[in-house]
Amino acid sequence: MEKNLILAGVGGQGILSIAFVLDNAAVRAGYTFKQAEVHGMSQRGGAVQSNLRYADHEIYSDLIPGGRVDVVLSVEPLEVERYWKMLAPDGWVVSSVTPYVNIPDYPPEDELLAQLTSYSNTILVDAGKIAKAAGTLKAQNMAVLGAASPLLDFTDDQLLEFVNVLFSRKGERVVQLNERAYRFGKAAGLFFRGLIDAGIEPRLALDLSRKMDPSTVDPGLAPRWAKRLKGEPDAVRALLAQEGDIACGQEQ
Amino acid sequence: MKREILLGDEAVGLGAVHAGISGVYGYPGTPSTEIFEFVESIAKKTGDIHAFWSTNEKVAYEEALGMSWAGKRALVTMKHVGLNVAADAFMNSAITGTNGGLVLAVADDPGMHSSQNEQDSRYFAKFAQIPCFEPGTQQECYDMVAEALDLSEELTVPVMLRLVTRIAHSRSAVEVTSTPRKQNPLHPTREIHKWTLLPSNARVQYKLLTEKQPELLRRAEASRHNRLELRGKHGVIACGITWNYLLENLPDNHDFSILRIGQYPIPAGKVRELVDHVDDVLVLEDGYPFVEEMLRGPFGLERAVVKGRLSGELPRTGELNPDLVRDAMGLEPQGGLELPTAPANRPPTLCPGCPHHDTYLALNEAVAEYDKPQVFSDIGCYTLGALPPLEAIHSCVDMGASIGMASGAAHAGYHPAIAVIGDSTFAHGGMTSLLSAVQQHVDVNVVILDNETVAMTGTQHSMATDETLDRIVLGLGVEADHLRVITPLPKHHDENVQVFREELAHKGPSVIIARRACVEKVKRHR
Ligand SMILES: Cc1ncc(C[n+]2csc(CCOP(=O)(O)OP(=O)(O)O)c2C)c(N)n1
Ligand code: SF4
């Protein structure tokens, strides 16, 4: 077993916090790991990334060879595109769709989402919305980690243990907000995939899962929503056009 | 033994602490900064290691040398270009030799992730004729620093530990000892002649250094870090971190003959053994073609059989990676997906609310009255003011260069000659040039951006800020009337523009201090 991840985002979005959790979980689980990161100039609001590798055998290179990336895990949608070409043929993209706009030529949202959804192995979540619902916008990184967790080789407890270690210095409340963001993120990601696996096209799956109140999302309901999308598309579209969030269980 | 998750930099720091250093010295600089900071974090708890950032790398090196003179072990850290600043002390410390172990951990930046150049410090080790270790793993970072301190003490020479960005800033699990070595007692040297480099002494000392060279070579030949395995007719020499890139690509039943180099001077005997065995040899180095160039020369090989950066198998410049190495080894590429790429660039920017931003807005407005003046500047967060939309500064060469260059331009008749420099950069390398400018009564305007910290490298303590800075400027001879202090905030914009205008009109040296704390510092140190 060997997993190669690229963690991506913008300086200040907490890429290294994700790395901290995964590094420690990997060591605790008895894996070897190497994780190269970016310090210095680019941390000032520039594009940042980290190469994270863990395995049950020795890892040599600190940098992942081209074409061997299993997961691009990005806290920002535009940043994903820098790493497409490093993905293995069956690699995955897990990304937030919440844009971080600090450049003048940031692409229009529709264009960006069209590109992201053109690739089949994706888990897309609205980390900004999820983190806000969890209680702090800062926890977007943990929401994306939660969304990616089904692709990794750790249980929730194995990861959350180090979310706890990471934030315990800041108090129990901060720990809980981050844990919540992780769980909401995981549910949102599974719900999104559930829709896709039930044959819903990705853009619609994203729109619907984004519309949900993050605290209500239940991946187990995805097949029923998919059925409804197919059976009464107009009703669902009307629902999507409504103001405000919808509760995942509302139409049962 | 315990296992800890450490950056390469942190492993160096912890290794040094466990090897009994009594002081860590340095000036911040990516990718070396975390070495010092890790030792500092331990020193804060134990209280028995001196750990305080120095004004610049030369000062740091000299302080470390003094610690060694006193018989204790010292680690001194800097980035590659920092060694240019410390070079005088460094070169001469090879002549004096050491008493307590002295290790210089210097971090190079191939690919220039955060630097003005990608100079290779191994040349400096060779230039000074001292040993150099080059780790390829985080574990080696930890182990080698202890070996280097032992070697330094045993052979009484300073020893270099050369890192590159990818090892400095990469984490892994490291086995660390649970029985650290004790620090040395105070035992200052009594050998005055060694440390007083009058020509008569220096000649003797230099001869001693040259006489140590065969022993240094013997150590390198016998080093466990220099391993040779002979197989087929294609040879590879892998230095430092490139060993990882080689192993990543090496098939299980490969037929390459391989020499791994992790300790210098270059183990010439092993190189010869390899070269005699193979038809061609690929040289992998994350840095300059240091070994490759040697191979082409003294070892008398035909040009064709040495492959590397000079022959085009590898790019002449930039950082190596597993893919470039794979290609140079002649193996099939491991292709990635062809999906849409090349998104919009996202360069670093000044933080929202950064004081530099407000200073630049005022400066830009004041200089707009002149014919497109070029503003000399320096290195720090404020260098980002060179990028759009501000485009306020037009040079960045080496720390402190702005004041000297503005003075030189003023000598040539250029007006207005403006230098923009950060508070830490001013302390590091600007004070002496301001003294020159004052003594020569040059018509320069020096803008010191006092954000009360060394922001670029992570908000370390700055040596010259607030009243200390004001007193330094006055002490250097700037007239009190032409030391102006402004507060870079939007609400003061108009008055700040006015201050710039007045001082630009003044004939003679003037200093404008733009004083407001870095917002990142305020956040972190709250
Ligand atoms: C010789 C040398 N040493 C260190 C560095 C790394 N370095 C670049 S900028 C900087 C600090 C700048 O601090 P300051 O002048 O206060 O500016 P600020 O970043 O706070 O705006 C350092 C340490 C370097 N580039 N060259
Ligand atoms: S870290 Fe401080 S000095 Fe640097 S850009 Fe941010 S606010 Fe400005």
PDB file of N, CA and C in Angstrom, chain A residues 196-226:
ATOM      1  N   ILE A 196     -23.995  10.922  -7.362  1.00  0.00           N
ATOM      2  CA  ILE A 196     -23.318  10.578  -8.615  1.00  0.00           C
ATOM      3  C   ILE A 196     -23.424   9.089  -8.886  1.00  0.00           C
ATOM      4  N   ASP A 197     -23.198   8.306  -7.855  1.00  0.00           N
ATOM      5  CA  ASP A 197     -23.276   6.854  -8.035  1.00  0.00           C
ATOM      6  C   ASP A 197     -24.685   6.422  -8.427  1.00  0.00           C
ATOM      7  N   ALA A 198     -25.673   7.250  -8.074  1.00  0.00           N
ATOM      8  CA  ALA A 198     -27.046   6.931  -8.476  1.00  0.00           C
ATOM      9  C   ALA A 198     -27.380   7.534  -9.841  1.00  0.00           C
ATOM     10  N   GLY A 199     -26.367   8.021 -10.530  1.00  0.00           N
ATOM     11  CA  GLY A 199     -26.565   8.444 -11.912  1.00  0.00           C
ATOM     12  C   GLY A 199     -26.874   9.917 -12.118  1.00  0.00           C
ATOM     13  N   ILE A 200     -26.706  10.735 -11.096  1.00  0.00           N
ATOM     14  CA  ILE A 200     -26.956  12.173 -11.241  1.00  0.00           C
ATOM     15  C   ILE A 200     -25.703  12.833 -11.812  1.00  0.00           C
ATOM     16  N   GLU A 201     -25.898  13.748 -12.746  1.00  0.00           N
ATOM     17  CA  GLU A 201     -24.688  14.353 -13.322  1.00  0.00           C
ATOM     18  C   GLU A 201     -24.063  15.313 -12.301  1.00  0.00           C
ATOM     19  N   PRO A 202     -22.735  15.418 -12.338  1.00  0.00           N
ATOM     20  CA  PRO A 202     -21.985  16.033 -11.240  1.00  0.00           C
ATOM     21  C   PRO A 202     -22.395  17.467 -10.900  1.00  0.00           C
ATOM     22  N   ARG A 203     -22.686  18.272 -11.904  1.00  0.00           N
ATOM     23  CA  ARG A 203     -22.986  19.665 -11.590  1.00  0.00           C
ATOM     24  C   ARG A 203     -24.277  19.779 -10.777  1.00  0.00           C
ATOM     25  N   LEU A 204     -25.252  18.947 -11.175  1.00  0.00           N
ATOM     26  CA  LEU A 204     -26.517  18.957 -10.449  1.00  0.00           C
ATOM     27  C   LEU A 204     -26.323  18.379  -9.039  1.00  0.00           C
ATOM     28  N   ALA A 205     -25.512  17.344  -8.965  1.00  0.00           N
ATOM     29  CA  ALA A 205     -25.218  16.735  -7.655  1.00  0.00           C
ATOM     30  C   ALA A 205     -24.581  17.774  -6.736  1.00  0.00           C
ATOM     31  N   LEU A 206     -23.705  18.567  -7.308  1.00  0.00           N
ATOM     32  CA  LEU A 206     -23.043  19.599  -6.508  1.00  0.00           C
ATOM     33  C   LEU A 206     -24.053  20.652  -6.066  1.00  0.00           C
ATOM     34  N   ASP A 207     -24.870  21.100  -7.018  1.00  0.00           N
ATOM     35  CA  ASP A 207     -25.843  22.144  -6.683  1.00  0.00           C
ATOM     36  C   ASP A 207     -26.779  21.693  -5.567  1.00  0.00           C
ATOM     37  N   LEU A 208     -27.216  20.436  -5.671  1.00  0.00           N
ATOM     38  CA  LEU A 208     -28.139  19.952  -4.648  1.00  0.00           C
ATOM     39  C   LEU A 208     -27.433  19.795  -3.301  1.00  0.00           C
ATOM     40  N   SER A 209     -26.228  19.213  -3.307  1.00  0.00           N
ATOM     41  CA  SER A 209     -25.591  18.986  -2.006  1.00  0.00           C
ATOM     42  C   SER A 209     -25.187  20.320  -1.367  1.00  0.00           C
ATOM     43  N   ARG A 210     -24.894  21.319  -2.184  1.00  0.00           N
ATOM     44  CA  ARG A 210     -24.564  22.649  -1.645  1.00  0.00           C
ATOM     45  C   ARG A 210     -25.775  23.344  -1.038  1.00  0.00           C
ATOM     46  N   LYS A 211     -26.935  22.950  -1.520  1.00  0.00           N
ATOM     47  CA  LYS A 211     -28.157  23.614  -1.075  1.00  0.00           C
ATOM     48  C   LYS A 211     -28.574  23.149   0.321  1.00  0.00           C
ATOM     49  N   MET A 212     -28.024  22.003   0.726  1.00  0.00           N
ATOM     50  CA  MET A 212     -28.425  21.417   2.009  1.00  0.00           C
ATOM     51  C   MET A 212     -27.858  22.199   3.183  1.00  0.00           C
ATOM     52  N   ASP A 213     -28.611  22.253   4.238  1.00  0.00           N
ATOM     53  CA  ASP A 213     -28.073  22.730   5.505  1.00  0.00           C
ATOM     54  C   ASP A 213     -27.026  21.695   5.939  1.00  0.00           C
ATOM     55  N   PRO A 214     -25.756  22.077   6.057  1.00  0.00           N
ATOM     56  CA  PRO A 214     -24.682  21.094   6.295  1.00  0.00           C
ATOM     57  C   PRO A 214     -24.925  20.219   7.518  1.00  0.00           C
ATOM     58  N   SER A 215     -25.638  20.763   8.507  1.00  0.00           N
ATOM     59  CA  SER A 215     -25.806  19.972   9.725  1.00  0.00           C
ATOM     60  C   SER A 215     -26.848  18.867   9.554  1.00  0.00           C
ATOM     61  N   THR A 216     -27.567  18.905   8.413  1.00  0.00           N
ATOM     62  CA  THR A 216     -28.642  17.908   8.238  1.00  0.00           C
ATOM     63  C   THR A 216     -28.278  16.816   7.240  1.00  0.00           C
ATOM     64  N   VAL A 217     -27.118  16.940   6.616  1.00  0.00           N
ATOM     65  CA  VAL A 217     -26.827  16.038   5.494  1.00  0.00           C
ATOM     66  C   VAL A 217     -26.649  14.594   5.963  1.00  0.00           C
ATOM     67  N   ASP A 218     -27.385  13.711   5.319  1.00  0.00           N
ATOM     68  CA  ASP A 218     -27.298  12.289   5.631  1.00  0.00           C
ATOM     69  C   ASP A 218     -27.032  11.539   4.330  1.00  0.00           C
ATOM     70  N   PRO A 219     -25.844  11.005   4.172  1.00  0.00           N
ATOM     71  CA  PRO A 219     -25.497  10.336   2.911  1.00  0.00           C
ATOM     72  C   PRO A 219     -26.454   9.208   2.577  1.00  0.00           C
ATOM     73  N   GLY A 220     -27.042   8.615   3.606  1.00  0.00           N
ATOM     74  CA  GLY A 220     -27.972   7.516   3.374  1.00  0.00           C
ATOM     75  C   GLY A 220     -29.190   7.943   2.568  1.00  0.00           C
ATOM     76  N   LEU A 221     -29.469   9.239   2.540  1.00  0.00           N
ATOM     77  CA  LEU A 221     -30.636   9.727   1.808  1.00  0.00           C
ATOM     78  C   LEU A 221     -30.338  10.031   0.335  1.00  0.00           C
ATOM     79  N   ALA A 222     -29.077   9.913  -0.049  1.00  0.00           N
ATOM     80  CA  ALA A 222     -28.708  10.273  -1.425  1.00  0.00           C
ATOM     81  C   ALA A 222     -29.499   9.498  -2.477  1.00  0.00           C
ATOM     82  N   PRO A 223     -29.673   8.178  -2.328  1.00  0.00           N
ATOM     83  CA  PRO A 223     -30.415   7.457  -3.369  1.00  0.00           C
ATOM     84  C   PRO A 223     -31.839   7.988  -3.536  1.00  0.00           C
ATOM     85  N   ARG A 224     -32.461   8.335  -2.406  1.00  0.00           N
ATOM     86  CA  ARG A 224     -33.840   8.842  -2.504  1.00  0.00           C
ATOM     87  C   ARG A 224     -33.894  10.190  -3.202  1.00  0.00           C
ATOM     88  N   TRP A 225     -32.927  11.039  -2.909  1.00  0.00           N
ATOM     89  CA  TRP A 225     -32.868  12.336  -3.594  1.00  0.00           C
ATOM     90  C   TRP A 225     -32.608  12.131  -5.083  1.00  0.00           C
ATOM     91  N   ALA A 226     -31.768  11.157  -5.380  1.00  0.00           N
ATOM     92  CA  ALA A 226     -31.466  10.893  -6.794  1.00  0.00           C
ATOM     93  C   ALA A 226     -32.740  10.462  -7.524  1.00  0.00           C
TER      94      ALA A 226
END
